Amino acid sequence: MPTTVRAYGALEAHGPIQPVTIVRRDVGPHDVQIAIRYCGICHSDMNFLDNDLAASPLVLGHEIVGEVTATGDQVTKHAVGDRVGIGCMVDSCRECANCLRGEEQYCLNGHTLVFSSPDRDGTITQGGYSQQIVANEDFVLSVPTTLDAAAAAPLLCAGATVYAPLKDWNIGEGNEVAIVGLGGLGHLAIKFAKAKGARVTVLSRSDRKRDDALALGADAYYATADPDTFAALENTFDLIINTVSGSIDVDAHLSLLALGGALVNAGIDREPVTFNMYNVIRNRRSYTGTHFGSIRETQEMLDFAAAHNITAQIEMIAANQINEAYQRILEADVRYRFVLDNATLAD
């Protein structure tokens, strides 16, 4: 039977996140029921509050870690008691060219997000700021038990997002990688790039985060507000991952790429972007973007994280602190990811 669970959600656009109840569907033949233990708080959650809500209430949250509490009678990938996770999506068409290539995040017919998307039964999906979730087994990840469960939650989105370009551009020993911005995405990008053997440079506006970047494993740090930075680093990097959710000087950053290098946007700039095409043509550079990882790629990332002991640096919050956390994210006042303790939903 469908189950009513406690959650925190929005009742209107621009409104606060508050206690609500939602209904989770019955467990179907290929479904997994998960008791959610932790859910990361991602900046992109907040974007969904800027427009009319797909449902009211709307429960956000897409970096989910928990335990399997029930399975459908045809489930083969997970068992009761397993530690599992869910990231940004819970379904896709599975028929388009991209899905058949194992790239469901680029589903040509539109993947189903873990929240705010029409589900196959006609309801709107609800996310991880809740006690429980039911999802198809094919979109549920195995989270290694060697990883701290709470600190692993941000890997389901932030980790997958920065891991993808490192894999796509075959980053390894001898490569030069730059990370633009040191936040939730950036601090994980440092850890993954270093674990792959790259030399890592952090680019941030000021010197304020220099010590943090070096402590996380960065080999070098430059302030982009310093006019000498771009001249000093010209033609240096094989890959630049831009994690900033805002505008950067695209031409200046393109100039830092070595032959065949790529500037990849992992953050989202809502404003139109312009750049000089000559800066791409010269040195055969690429300017592109990346989505969150596919299911296959996200599982690979989790296994890689376990092998190299990579997790996020987190600050745990209770459910009644979500609105405060959103405000602090806007003020860049977090080192480096908030994680919701879902046990506090029962309070």
mmCIF file of N, CA, C and O in Angstrom, residues 182-215:
data_model
loop_
_atom_site.group_PDB
_atom_site.id
_atom_site.type_symbol
_atom_site.label_atom_id
_atom_site.label_comp_id
_atom_site.label_asym_id
_atom_site.label_seq_id
_atom_site.Cartn_x
_atom_site.Cartn_y
_atom_site.Cartn_z
ATOM 1 N N LEU A 182 36.179 27.238 -5.344
ATOM 2 C CA LEU A 182 36.403 26.265 -4.277
ATOM 3 C C LEU A 182 35.192 26.240 -3.361
ATOM 4 O O LEU A 182 35.083 26.971 -2.389
ATOM 5 N N GLY A 183 34.231 25.388 -3.731
ATOM 6 C CA GLY A 183 33.014 25.215 -2.952
ATOM 7 C C GLY A 183 32.640 23.753 -2.933
ATOM 8 O O GLY A 183 33.502 22.873 -2.933
ATOM 9 N N GLY A 184 31.320 23.477 -2.949
ATOM 10 C CA GLY A 184 30.850 22.108 -2.884
ATOM 11 C C GLY A 184 31.353 21.247 -4.026
ATOM 12 O O GLY A 184 31.771 20.094 -3.826
ATOM 13 N N LEU A 185 31.319 21.775 -5.244
ATOM 14 C CA LEU A 185 31.853 21.054 -6.392
ATOM 15 C C LEU A 185 33.374 21.093 -6.414
ATOM 16 O O LEU A 185 34.042 20.086 -6.626
ATOM 17 N N GLY A 186 33.928 22.283 -6.201
ATOM 18 C CA GLY A 186 35.353 22.471 -6.356
ATOM 19 C C GLY A 186 36.195 21.632 -5.425
ATOM 20 O O GLY A 186 37.235 21.085 -5.818
ATOM 21 N N HIS A 187 35.779 21.513 -4.165
ATOM 22 C CA HIS A 187 36.622 20.763 -3.227
ATOM 23 C C HIS A 187 36.655 19.280 -3.572
ATOM 24 O O HIS A 187 37.676 18.609 -3.380
ATOM 25 N N LEU A 188 35.547 18.768 -4.132
ATOM 26 C CA LEU A 188 35.552 17.374 -4.580
ATOM 27 C C LEU A 188 36.336 17.211 -5.873
ATOM 28 O O LEU A 188 37.000 16.185 -6.080
ATOM 29 N N ALA A 189 36.296 18.205 -6.740
ATOM 30 C CA ALA A 189 37.065 18.143 -7.983
ATOM 31 C C ALA A 189 38.558 18.037 -7.683
ATOM 32 O O ALA A 189 39.286 17.296 -8.358
ATOM 33 N N ILE A 190 39.031 18.772 -6.677
ATOM 34 C CA ILE A 190 40.438 18.663 -6.280
ATOM 35 C C ILE A 190 40.761 17.224 -5.888
ATOM 36 O O ILE A 190 41.743 16.628 -6.347
ATOM 37 N N LYS A 191 39.929 16.648 -5.041
ATOM 38 C CA LYS A 191 40.204 15.308 -4.522
ATOM 39 C C LYS A 191 40.213 14.268 -5.638
ATOM 40 O O LYS A 191 41.103 13.401 -5.690
ATOM 41 N N PHE A 192 39.233 14.327 -6.544
ATOM 42 C CA PHE A 192 39.174 13.335 -7.622
ATOM 43 C C PHE A 192 40.317 13.522 -8.615
ATOM 44 O O PHE A 192 40.927 12.535 -9.061
ATOM 45 N N ALA A 193 40.628 14.760 -8.980
ATOM 46 C CA ALA A 193 41.707 15.005 -9.936
ATOM 47 C C ALA A 193 43.052 14.548 -9.374
ATOM 48 O O ALA A 193 43.869 13.948 -10.085
ATOM 49 N N LYS A 194 43.285 14.834 -8.088
ATOM 50 C CA LYS A 194 44.526 14.384 -7.465
ATOM 51 C C LYS A 194 44.599 12.861 -7.418
ATOM 52 O O LYS A 194 45.655 12.263 -7.676
ATOM 53 N N ALA A 195 43.483 12.216 -7.102
ATOM 54 C CA ALA A 195 43.471 10.759 -7.028
ATOM 55 C C ALA A 195 43.735 10.123 -8.388
ATOM 56 O O ALA A 195 44.251 9.001 -8.465
ATOM 57 N N LYS A 196 43.410 10.835 -9.453
ATOM 58 C CA LYS A 196 43.680 10.331 -10.802
ATOM 59 C C LYS A 196 45.107 10.625 -11.254
ATOM 60 O O LYS A 196 45.506 10.234 -12.350
ATOM 61 N N GLY A 197 45.862 11.341 -10.432
ATOM 62 C CA GLY A 197 47.265 11.565 -10.736
ATOM 63 C C GLY A 197 47.595 12.889 -11.370
ATOM 64 O O GLY A 197 48.752 13.135 -11.737
ATOM 65 N N ALA A 198 46.624 13.779 -11.520
ATOM 66 C CA ALA A 198 46.857 15.064 -12.170
ATOM 67 C C ALA A 198 47.533 16.046 -11.220
ATOM 68 O O ALA A 198 47.463 15.914 -9.992
ATOM 69 N N ARG A 199 48.174 17.047 -11.810
ATOM 70 C CA ARG A 199 48.643 18.198 -11.049
ATOM 71 C C ARG A 199 47.510 19.210 -11.042
ATOM 72 O O ARG A 199 46.991 19.571 -12.099
ATOM 73 N N VAL A 200 47.112 19.674 -9.861
ATOM 74 C CA VAL A 200 45.883 20.444 -9.715
ATOM 75 C C VAL A 200 46.182 21.867 -9.265
ATOM 76 O O VAL A 200 46.897 22.081 -8.277
ATOM 77 N N THR A 201 45.592 22.811 -9.991
ATOM 78 C CA THR A 201 45.676 24.225 -9.639
ATOM 79 C C THR A 201 44.277 24.750 -9.370
ATOM 80 O O THR A 201 43.350 24.467 -10.135
ATOM 81 N N VAL A 202 44.104 25.489 -8.293
ATOM 82 C CA VAL A 202 42.820 26.122 -7.988
ATOM 83 C C VAL A 202 42.878 27.587 -8.397
ATOM 84 O O VAL A 202 43.845 28.290 -8.097
ATOM 85 N N LEU A 203 41.827 28.027 -9.093
ATOM 86 C CA LEU A 203 41.681 29.425 -9.492
ATOM 87 C C LEU A 203 40.476 30.004 -8.763
ATOM 88 O O LEU A 203 39.359 29.516 -8.916
ATOM 89 N N SER A 204 40.717 31.017 -7.948
ATOM 90 C CA SER A 204 39.644 31.667 -7.211
ATOM 91 C C SER A 204 39.882 33.172 -7.241
ATOM 92 O O SER A 204 40.996 33.623 -7.505
ATOM 93 N N ARG A 205 38.852 33.945 -6.995
ATOM 94 C CA ARG A 205 38.963 35.395 -7.194
ATOM 95 C C ARG A 205 40.021 36.034 -6.300
ATOM 96 O O ARG A 205 40.776 36.897 -6.740
ATOM 97 N N SER A 206 40.078 35.619 -5.058
ATOM 98 C CA SER A 206 41.012 36.238 -4.116
ATOM 99 C C SER A 206 41.885 35.166 -3.489
ATOM 100 O O SER A 206 41.762 33.972 -3.775
ATOM 101 N N ASP A 207 42.758 35.586 -2.596
ATOM 102 C CA ASP A 207 43.638 34.656 -1.880
ATOM 103 C C ASP A 207 42.969 34.014 -0.666
ATOM 104 O O ASP A 207 43.588 33.209 0.027
ATOM 105 N N ARG A 208 41.697 34.333 -0.425
ATOM 106 C CA ARG A 208 41.048 33.956 0.827
ATOM 107 C C ARG A 208 41.032 32.449 1.068
ATOM 108 O O ARG A 208 41.114 32.000 2.218
ATOM 109 N N LYS A 209 40.940 31.650 0.012
ATOM 110 C CA LYS A 209 40.807 30.211 0.190
ATOM 111 C C LYS A 209 42.091 29.444 -0.128
ATOM 112 O O LYS A 209 42.074 28.224 -0.278
ATOM 113 N N ARG A 210 43.206 30.162 -0.215
ATOM 114 C CA ARG A 210 44.469 29.519 -0.570
ATOM 115 C C ARG A 210 44.820 28.368 0.378
ATOM 116 O O ARG A 210 45.126 27.250 -0.063
ATOM 117 N N ASP A 211 44.784 28.620 1.665
ATOM 118 C CA ASP A 211 45.174 27.593 2.633
ATOM 119 C C ASP A 211 44.260 26.377 2.548
ATOM 120 O O ASP A 211 44.719 25.231 2.652
ATOM 121 N N ASP A 212 42.962 26.618 2.372
ATOM 122 C CA ASP A 212 42.014 25.508 2.250
ATOM 123 C C ASP A 212 42.335 24.660 1.021
ATOM 124 O O ASP A 212 42.311 23.425 1.081
ATOM 125 N N ALA A 213 42.594 25.311 -0.101
ATOM 126 C CA ALA A 213 42.868 24.585 -1.339
ATOM 127 C C ALA A 213 44.106 23.708 -1.208
ATOM 128 O O ALA A 213 44.105 22.528 -1.617
ATOM 129 N N LEU A 214 45.147 24.249 -0.634
ATOM 130 C CA LEU A 214 46.378 23.480 -0.473
ATOM 131 C C LEU A 214 46.185 22.340 0.516
ATOM 132 O O LEU A 214 46.726 21.240 0.332
ATOM 133 N N ALA A 215 45.399 22.579 1.560
ATOM 134 C CA ALA A 215 45.123 21.520 2.536
ATOM 135 C C ALA A 215 44.329 20.372 1.906
ATOM 136 O O ALA A 215 44.476 19.211 2.317
#
